PDB file of N, CA and C in Angstrom:
ATOM      1  N   UNK A 158       0.895  -1.328   0.149  1.00 82.00           N
ATOM      2  CA  UNK A 158      -0.314  -0.120  -0.082  1.00 82.00           C
ATOM      3  C   UNK A 158       0.696   1.152   0.330  1.00 82.00           C
ATOM      4  N   UNK A 159       1.896   1.208   0.569  1.00 87.00           N
ATOM      5  CA  UNK A 159       2.827   2.299   0.818  1.00 87.00           C
ATOM      6  C   UNK A 159       3.460   2.772  -0.640  1.00 87.00           C
ATOM      7  N   UNK A 160       3.712   1.699  -1.108  1.00 90.00           N
ATOM      8  CA  UNK A 160       4.210   1.934  -2.302  1.00 90.00           C
ATOM      9  C   UNK A 160       3.412   2.400  -3.728  1.00 90.00           C
ATOM     10  N   UNK A 161       2.060   1.889  -3.570  1.00 87.00           N
ATOM     11  CA  UNK A 161       1.348   2.632  -4.702  1.00 87.00           C
ATOM     12  C   UNK A 161       0.821   3.824  -3.953  1.00 87.00           C
ATOM     13  N   UNK A 162       0.732   4.131  -2.675  1.00 88.00           N
ATOM     14  CA  UNK A 162       0.223   5.712  -2.351  1.00 88.00           C
ATOM     15  C   UNK A 162       1.501   6.759  -3.002  1.00 88.00           C
ATOM     16  N   UNK A 163       2.624   6.245  -2.666  1.00 90.00           N
ATOM     17  CA  UNK A 163       3.577   7.102  -2.941  1.00 90.00           C
ATOM     18  C   UNK A 163       3.795   7.041  -4.351  1.00 90.00           C
ATOM     19  N   UNK A 164       3.684   6.362  -5.019  1.00 89.00           N
ATOM     20  CA  UNK A 164       3.582   6.507  -6.523  1.00 89.00           C
ATOM     21  C   UNK A 164       2.601   7.278  -7.281  1.00 89.00           C
ATOM     22  N   UNK A 165       1.267   6.760  -6.709  1.00 86.00           N
ATOM     23  CA  UNK A 165       0.218   8.096  -6.734  1.00 86.00           C
ATOM     24  C   UNK A 165       0.380   9.268  -6.693  1.00 86.00           C
ATOM     25  N   UNK A 166       0.920   9.759  -5.128  1.00 87.00           N
ATOM     26  CA  UNK A 166       1.208  10.781  -4.760  1.00 87.00           C
ATOM     27  C   UNK A 166       2.309  11.639  -6.144  1.00 87.00           C
ATOM     28  N   UNK A 167       3.426  10.704  -6.037  1.00 89.00           N
ATOM     29  CA  UNK A 167       4.106  11.494  -6.863  1.00 89.00           C
ATOM     30  C   UNK A 167       4.034  11.844  -8.437  1.00 89.00           C
ATOM     31  N   UNK A 168       3.091  10.901  -8.758  1.00 86.00           N
ATOM     32  CA  UNK A 168       2.881  11.047 -10.302  1.00 86.00           C
ATOM     33  C   UNK A 168       1.910  12.600 -10.598  1.00 86.00           C
ATOM     34  N   UNK A 169       1.532  12.949  -9.292  1.00 86.00           N
ATOM     35  CA  UNK A 169       0.709  14.021  -9.419  1.00 86.00           C
ATOM     36  C   UNK A 169       1.609  15.329  -9.378  1.00 86.00           C
ATOM     37  N   UNK A 170       3.013  15.128  -9.389  1.00 88.00           N
ATOM     38  CA  UNK A 170       3.532  16.059  -9.874  1.00 88.00           C
ATOM     39  C   UNK A 170       3.772  16.305 -11.467  1.00 88.00           C
ATOM     40  N   UNK A 171       3.350  15.779 -12.068  1.00 90.00           N
ATOM     41  CA  UNK A 171       3.379  15.974 -13.493  1.00 90.00           C
ATOM     42  C   UNK A 171       1.584  16.687 -13.955  1.00 90.00           C
ATOM     43  N   UNK A 172       1.334  17.764 -14.687  1.00 92.00           N
ATOM     44  CA  UNK A 172       0.533  18.148 -15.000  1.00 92.00           C
ATOM     45  C   UNK A 172      -0.308  16.981 -16.043  1.00 92.00           C
ATOM     46  N   UNK A 173       0.351  15.983 -16.904  1.00 92.00           N
ATOM     47  CA  UNK A 173       0.272  15.554 -17.579  1.00 92.00           C
ATOM     48  C   UNK A 173      -0.751  14.344 -17.088  1.00 92.00           C
ATOM     49  N   UNK A 174      -0.062  13.599 -15.800  1.00 89.00           N
ATOM     50  CA  UNK A 174      -0.823  12.749 -15.483  1.00 89.00           C
ATOM     51  C   UNK A 174      -1.954  13.018 -14.626  1.00 89.00           C
ATOM     52  N   UNK A 175      -2.069  14.509 -13.909  1.00 90.00           N
ATOM     53  CA  UNK A 175      -3.217  14.568 -13.195  1.00 90.00           C
ATOM     54  C   UNK A 175      -4.566  15.217 -14.704  1.00 90.00           C
ATOM     55  N   UNK A 176      -3.989  15.078 -15.546  1.00 91.00           N
ATOM     56  CA  UNK A 176      -4.957  15.503 -17.038  1.00 91.00           C
ATOM     57  C   UNK A 176      -5.419  14.145 -16.987  1.00 91.00           C
ATOM     58  N   UNK A 177      -4.539  13.205 -17.565  1.00 91.00           N
ATOM     59  CA  UNK A 177      -4.975  11.692 -17.231  1.00 91.00           C
ATOM     60  C   UNK A 177      -5.821  11.278 -16.615  1.00 91.00           C
ATOM     61  N   UNK A 178      -5.586  11.123 -15.353  1.00 89.00           N
ATOM     62  CA  UNK A 178      -6.530  10.589 -14.422  1.00 89.00           C
ATOM     63  C   UNK A 178      -7.921  11.371 -14.445  1.00 89.00           C
ATOM     64  N   UNK A 179      -8.031  12.961 -14.407  1.00 91.00           N
ATOM     65  CA  UNK A 179      -9.173  13.665 -14.712  1.00 91.00           C
ATOM     66  C   UNK A 179     -10.009  12.963 -15.638  1.00 91.00           C
ATOM     67  N   UNK A 180      -9.336  12.957 -17.160  1.00 93.00           N
ATOM     68  CA  UNK A 180      -9.907  12.856 -17.948  1.00 93.00           C
ATOM     69  C   UNK A 180     -10.301  10.843 -18.213  1.00 93.00           C
ATOM     70  N   UNK A 181      -9.955  10.267 -17.557  1.00 92.00           N
ATOM     71  CA  UNK A 181     -10.227   8.732 -17.157  1.00 92.00           C
ATOM     72  C   UNK A 181     -11.389   8.777 -16.234  1.00 92.00           C
ATOM     73  N   UNK A 182     -11.504   9.244 -15.476  1.00 92.00           N
ATOM     74  CA  UNK A 182     -12.611   9.545 -14.365  1.00 92.00           C
ATOM     75  C   UNK A 182     -13.505   9.863 -14.968  1.00 92.00           C
ATOM     76  N   UNK A 183     -13.659  11.068 -15.419  1.00 92.00           N
ATOM     77  CA  UNK A 183     -14.698  11.726 -16.267  1.00 92.00           C
ATOM     78  C   UNK A 183     -15.131  10.537 -17.405  1.00 92.00           C
ATOM     79  N   UNK A 184     -14.182   9.991 -17.986  1.00 94.00           N
ATOM     80  CA  UNK A 184     -14.771   8.931 -19.366  1.00 94.00           C
ATOM     81  C   UNK A 184     -15.582   8.029 -18.849  1.00 94.00           C
ATOM     82  N   UNK A 185     -15.411   7.536 -17.672  1.00 94.00           N
ATOM     83  CA  UNK A 185     -15.909   6.330 -17.457  1.00 94.00           C
ATOM     84  C   UNK A 185     -17.249   6.682 -16.312  1.00 94.00           C
ATOM     85  N   UNK A 186     -17.409   7.697 -16.249  1.00 92.00           N
ATOM     86  CA  UNK A 186     -18.241   8.510 -15.429  1.00 92.00           C
ATOM     87  C   UNK A 186     -18.203   8.215 -13.815  1.00 92.00           C
ATOM     88  N   UNK A 187     -17.205   8.244 -13.310  1.00 91.00           N
ATOM     89  CA  UNK A 187     -16.852   8.466 -11.853  1.00 91.00           C
ATOM     90  C   UNK A 187     -16.791   9.479 -11.296  1.00 91.00           C
ATOM     91  N   UNK A 188     -16.485  10.445 -11.994  1.00 87.00           N
ATOM     92  CA  UNK A 188     -16.441  11.741 -11.325  1.00 87.00           C
ATOM     93  C   UNK A 188     -15.108  12.105 -10.823  1.00 87.00           C
ATOM     94  N   UNK A 189     -14.466  13.588 -11.144  1.00 87.00           N
ATOM     95  CA  UNK A 189     -13.243  13.945 -10.618  1.00 87.00           C
ATOM     96  C   UNK A 189     -12.806  13.730  -8.571  1.00 87.00           C
ATOM     97  N   UNK A 190     -14.242  13.541  -8.338  1.00 89.00           N
ATOM     98  CA  UNK A 190     -13.585  13.488  -6.809  1.00 89.00           C
ATOM     99  C   UNK A 190     -12.852  11.986  -6.344  1.00 89.00           C
ATOM    100  N   UNK A 191     -13.474  11.092  -7.392  1.00 89.00           N
ATOM    101  CA  UNK A 191     -12.578   9.768  -6.933  1.00 89.00           C
ATOM    102  C   UNK A 191     -10.883  10.112  -7.111  1.00 89.00           C
ATOM    103  N   UNK A 192     -10.448  10.801  -7.599  1.00 86.00           N
ATOM    104  CA  UNK A 192      -9.021  11.216  -7.643  1.00 86.00           C
ATOM    105  C   UNK A 192      -8.418  11.642  -6.172  1.00 86.00           C
ATOM    106  N   UNK A 193      -9.520  12.174  -5.483  1.00 87.00           N
ATOM    107  CA  UNK A 193      -8.762  13.060  -4.408  1.00 87.00           C
ATOM    108  C   UNK A 193      -9.240  12.149  -3.212  1.00 87.00           C
ATOM    109  N   UNK A 194      -9.943  11.047  -3.459  1.00 90.00           N
ATOM    110  CA  UNK A 194     -10.389  10.055  -1.984  1.00 90.00           C
ATOM    111  C   UNK A 194      -9.717   8.513  -2.271  1.00 90.00           C
ATOM    112  N   UNK A 195      -8.617   8.438  -3.692  1.00 87.00           N
ATOM    113  CA  UNK A 195      -8.100   7.229  -3.931  1.00 87.00           C
ATOM    114  C   UNK A 195      -7.263   7.020  -2.902  1.00 87.00           C
ATOM    115  N   UNK A 196      -6.560   7.420  -2.310  1.00 89.00           N
ATOM    116  CA  UNK A 196      -5.581   7.120  -1.294  1.00 89.00           C
ATOM    117  C   UNK A 196      -6.164   6.604   0.021  1.00 89.00           C
ATOM    118  N   UNK A 197      -7.233   7.606   0.609  1.00 91.00           N
ATOM    119  CA  UNK A 197      -8.201   7.442   1.584  1.00 91.00           C
ATOM    120  C   UNK A 197      -8.709   5.716   1.409  1.00 91.00           C
ATOM    121  N   UNK A 198      -9.164   6.070   0.320  1.00 91.00           N
ATOM    122  CA  UNK A 198      -9.963   4.680  -0.117  1.00 91.00           C
ATOM    123  C   UNK A 198      -9.105   3.371  -0.167  1.00 91.00           C
ATOM    124  N   UNK A 199      -7.850   3.222  -0.580  1.00 90.00           N
ATOM    125  CA  UNK A 199      -7.379   2.026  -0.669  1.00 90.00           C
ATOM    126  C   UNK A 199      -6.538   2.018   0.796  1.00 90.00           C
ATOM    127  N   UNK A 200      -6.477   2.886   1.508  1.00 91.00           N
ATOM    128  CA  UNK A 200      -5.951   2.723   2.933  1.00 91.00           C
ATOM    129  C   UNK A 200      -6.858   1.847   3.804  1.00 91.00           C
ATOM    130  N   UNK A 201      -8.239   2.503   3.396  1.00 94.00           N
ATOM    131  CA  UNK A 201      -9.457   1.705   4.234  1.00 94.00           C
ATOM    132  C   UNK A 201      -9.069   0.204   3.607  1.00 94.00           C
ATOM    133  N   UNK A 202      -8.691  -0.547   2.768  1.00 94.00           N
ATOM    134  CA  UNK A 202      -8.801  -1.653   2.678  1.00 94.00           C
ATOM    135  C   UNK A 202      -7.707  -2.576   3.322  1.00 94.00           C
ATOM    136  N   UNK A 203      -7.998  -3.455   4.181  1.00 94.00           N
ATOM    137  CA  UNK A 203      -7.375  -4.419   4.968  1.00 94.00           C
ATOM    138  C   UNK A 203      -6.661  -5.604   4.261  1.00 94.00           C
ATOM    139  N   UNK A 204      -5.411  -5.851   4.372  1.00 92.00           N
ATOM    140  CA  UNK A 204      -5.015  -7.182   3.844  1.00 92.00           C
ATOM    141  C   UNK A 204      -6.018  -8.687   3.746  1.00 92.00           C
ATOM    142  N   UNK A 205      -6.550  -8.337   4.905  1.00 96.00           N
ATOM    143  CA  UNK A 205      -7.531  -9.865   4.999  1.00 96.00           C
ATOM    144  C   UNK A 205      -8.586  -9.695   4.124  1.00 96.00           C
ATOM    145  N   UNK A 206      -9.188  -8.182   3.752  1.00 96.00           N
ATOM    146  CA  UNK A 206     -10.142  -8.274   2.937  1.00 96.00           C
ATOM    147  C   UNK A 206      -9.609  -8.461   1.534  1.00 96.00           C
ATOM    148  N   UNK A 207      -8.385  -7.955   0.657  1.00 93.00           N
ATOM    149  CA  UNK A 207      -7.382  -8.394  -0.127  1.00 93.00           C
ATOM    150  C   UNK A 207      -7.414  -9.847  -0.360  1.00 93.00           C
ATOM    151  N   UNK A 208      -7.028 -10.682   0.683  1.00 94.00           N
ATOM    152  CA  UNK A 208      -7.209 -12.358   0.840  1.00 94.00           C
ATOM    153  C   UNK A 208      -8.192 -12.849   0.570  1.00 94.00           C
ATOM    154  N   UNK A 209      -9.135 -12.436   1.454  1.00 95.00           N
ATOM    155  CA  UNK A 209     -10.515 -12.689   0.946  1.00 95.00           C
ATOM    156  C   UNK A 209     -11.048 -12.816  -0.455  1.00 95.00           C
ATOM    157  N   UNK A 210     -10.933 -11.574  -1.261  1.00 93.00           N
ATOM    158  CA  UNK A 210     -11.322 -11.494  -2.141  1.00 93.00           C
ATOM    159  C   UNK A 210     -10.334 -12.238  -3.459  1.00 93.00           C
ATOM    160  N   UNK A 211      -9.191 -12.194  -3.041  1.00 91.00           N
ATOM    161  CA  UNK A 211      -8.753 -12.891  -3.920  1.00 91.00           C
ATOM    162  C   UNK A 211      -8.606 -14.572  -3.772  1.00 91.00           C
ATOM    163  N   UNK A 212      -9.231 -15.223  -2.835  1.00 90.00           N
ATOM    164  CA  UNK A 212      -9.335 -16.584  -2.677  1.00 90.00           C
ATOM    165  C   UNK A 212     -10.657 -16.707  -3.328  1.00 90.00           C
ATOM    166  N   UNK A 213     -11.387 -15.522  -3.635  1.00 88.00           N
ATOM    167  CA  UNK A 213     -12.744 -16.130  -4.139  1.00 88.00           C
ATOM    168  C   UNK A 213     -12.791 -16.129  -5.609  1.00 88.00           C
ATOM    169  N   UNK A 214     -11.862 -15.027  -6.055  1.00 88.00           N
ATOM    170  CA  UNK A 214     -11.789 -14.630  -7.557  1.00 88.00           C
ATOM    171  C   UNK A 214     -10.780 -15.544  -8.599  1.00 88.00           C
ATOM    172  N   UNK A 215      -9.682 -15.634  -7.195  1.00 88.00           N
ATOM    173  CA  UNK A 215      -8.353 -16.760  -8.020  1.00 88.00           C
ATOM    174  C   UNK A 215      -8.168 -18.245  -7.728  1.00 88.00           C
ATOM    175  N   UNK A 216      -9.376 -18.380  -8.212  1.00 83.00           N
ATOM    176  CA  UNK A 216      -9.896 -20.048  -7.912  1.00 83.00           C
ATOM    177  C   UNK A 216      -9.191 -21.211  -8.588  1.00 83.00           C
ATOM    178  N   UNK A 217      -7.963 -21.895  -8.324  1.00 83.00           N
ATOM    179  CA  UNK A 217      -7.595 -22.641  -9.783  1.00 83.00           C
ATOM    180  C   UNK A 217      -8.875 -23.769  -9.975  1.00 83.00           C
ATOM    181  N   UNK A 218      -9.811 -24.093  -9.455  1.00 84.00           N
ATOM    182  CA  UNK A 218     -10.710 -24.992  -9.620  1.00 84.00           C
ATOM    183  C   UNK A 218     -11.680 -24.447 -10.927  1.00 84.00           C
ATOM    184  N   UNK A 219     -11.704 -23.320 -10.836  1.00 80.00           N
ATOM    185  CA  UNK A 219     -12.417 -22.484 -11.889  1.00 80.00           C
ATOM    186  C   UNK A 219     -11.467 -22.188 -12.910  1.00 80.00           C
ATOM    187  N   UNK A 220      -9.963 -22.267 -13.231  1.00 83.00           N
ATOM    188  CA  UNK A 220      -9.163 -21.880 -13.918  1.00 83.00           C
ATOM    189  C   UNK A 220      -9.261 -22.721 -15.455  1.00 83.00           C
ATOM    190  N   UNK A 221      -9.016 -21.565 -16.424  1.00 88.00           N
ATOM    191  CA  UNK A 221      -8.958 -22.573 -17.665  1.00 88.00           C
ATOM    192  C   UNK A 221      -7.392 -22.337 -18.123  1.00 88.00           C
ATOM    193  N   UNK A 222      -6.852 -23.366 -18.621  1.00 88.00           N
ATOM    194  CA  UNK A 222      -5.297 -23.601 -18.854  1.00 88.00           C
ATOM    195  C   UNK A 222      -5.287 -23.352 -20.205  1.00 88.00           C
ATOM    196  N   UNK A 223      -3.956 -22.807 -20.805  1.00 92.00           N
ATOM    197  CA  UNK A 223      -3.957 -22.766 -22.178  1.00 92.00           C
ATOM    198  C   UNK A 223      -2.590 -23.094 -22.527  1.00 92.00           C
ATOM    199  N   UNK A 224      -1.937 -24.161 -23.358  1.00 90.00           N
ATOM    200  CA  UNK A 224      -0.626 -24.383 -23.972  1.00 90.00           C
ATOM    201  C   UNK A 224      -0.510 -24.085 -25.411  1.00 90.00           C
ATOM    202  N   UNK A 225       0.266 -23.065 -25.637  1.00 90.00           N
ATOM    203  CA  UNK A 225       0.601 -22.768 -26.859  1.00 90.00           C
ATOM    204  C   UNK A 225       1.710 -23.648 -27.605  1.00 90.00           C
ATOM    205  N   UNK A 226       1.889 -23.956 -28.681  1.00 89.00           N
ATOM    206  CA  UNK A 226       2.537 -25.021 -29.099  1.00 89.00           C
ATOM    207  C   UNK A 226       2.972 -24.344 -30.958  1.00 89.00           C
ATOM    208  N   UNK A 227       4.189 -23.775 -30.990  1.00 90.00           N
ATOM    209  CA  UNK A 227       4.587 -23.563 -32.245  1.00 90.00           C
ATOM    210  C   UNK A 227       4.604 -24.168 -32.900  1.00 90.00           C
ATOM    211  N   UNK A 228       3.826 -24.066 -34.256  1.00 89.00           N
ATOM    212  CA  UNK A 228       3.711 -25.029 -35.639  1.00 89.00           C
ATOM    213  C   UNK A 228       4.917 -25.397 -35.685  1.00 89.00           C
ATOM    214  N   UNK A 229       4.987 -26.951 -36.240  1.00 85.00           N
ATOM    215  CA  UNK A 229       5.925 -27.476 -36.676  1.00 85.00           C
ATOM    216  C   UNK A 229       6.634 -28.081 -35.210  1.00 85.00           C
ATOM    217  N   UNK A 230       6.147 -28.184 -34.281  1.00 77.00           N
ATOM    218  CA  UNK A 230       6.847 -28.435 -32.905  1.00 77.00           C
ATOM    219  C   UNK A 230       5.760 -29.945 -32.595  1.00 77.00           C
ATOM    220  N   UNK A 231       6.308 -30.893 -32.030  1.00 72.00           N
ATOM    221  CA  UNK A 231       5.590 -32.055 -31.826  1.00 72.00           C
ATOM    222  C   UNK A 231       5.938 -32.343 -30.177  1.00 72.00           C
TER     223      UNK A 231
END
């Protein structure tokens, strides 16, 4: 979390990054206020919550596996 927060804050030093986030948020209909609450919202999530969500969605029983074999290889 600390690294994500630091990256987000330091990215705000550039006007181009600020413009990117503001444009992206407006485009997807979230509103620019999300940019100003991102760090607080991220910090409100616990490691236990992340682990529970990961276990729910990253289930190997439901995974698909693909093997890519180049043409001409047996």
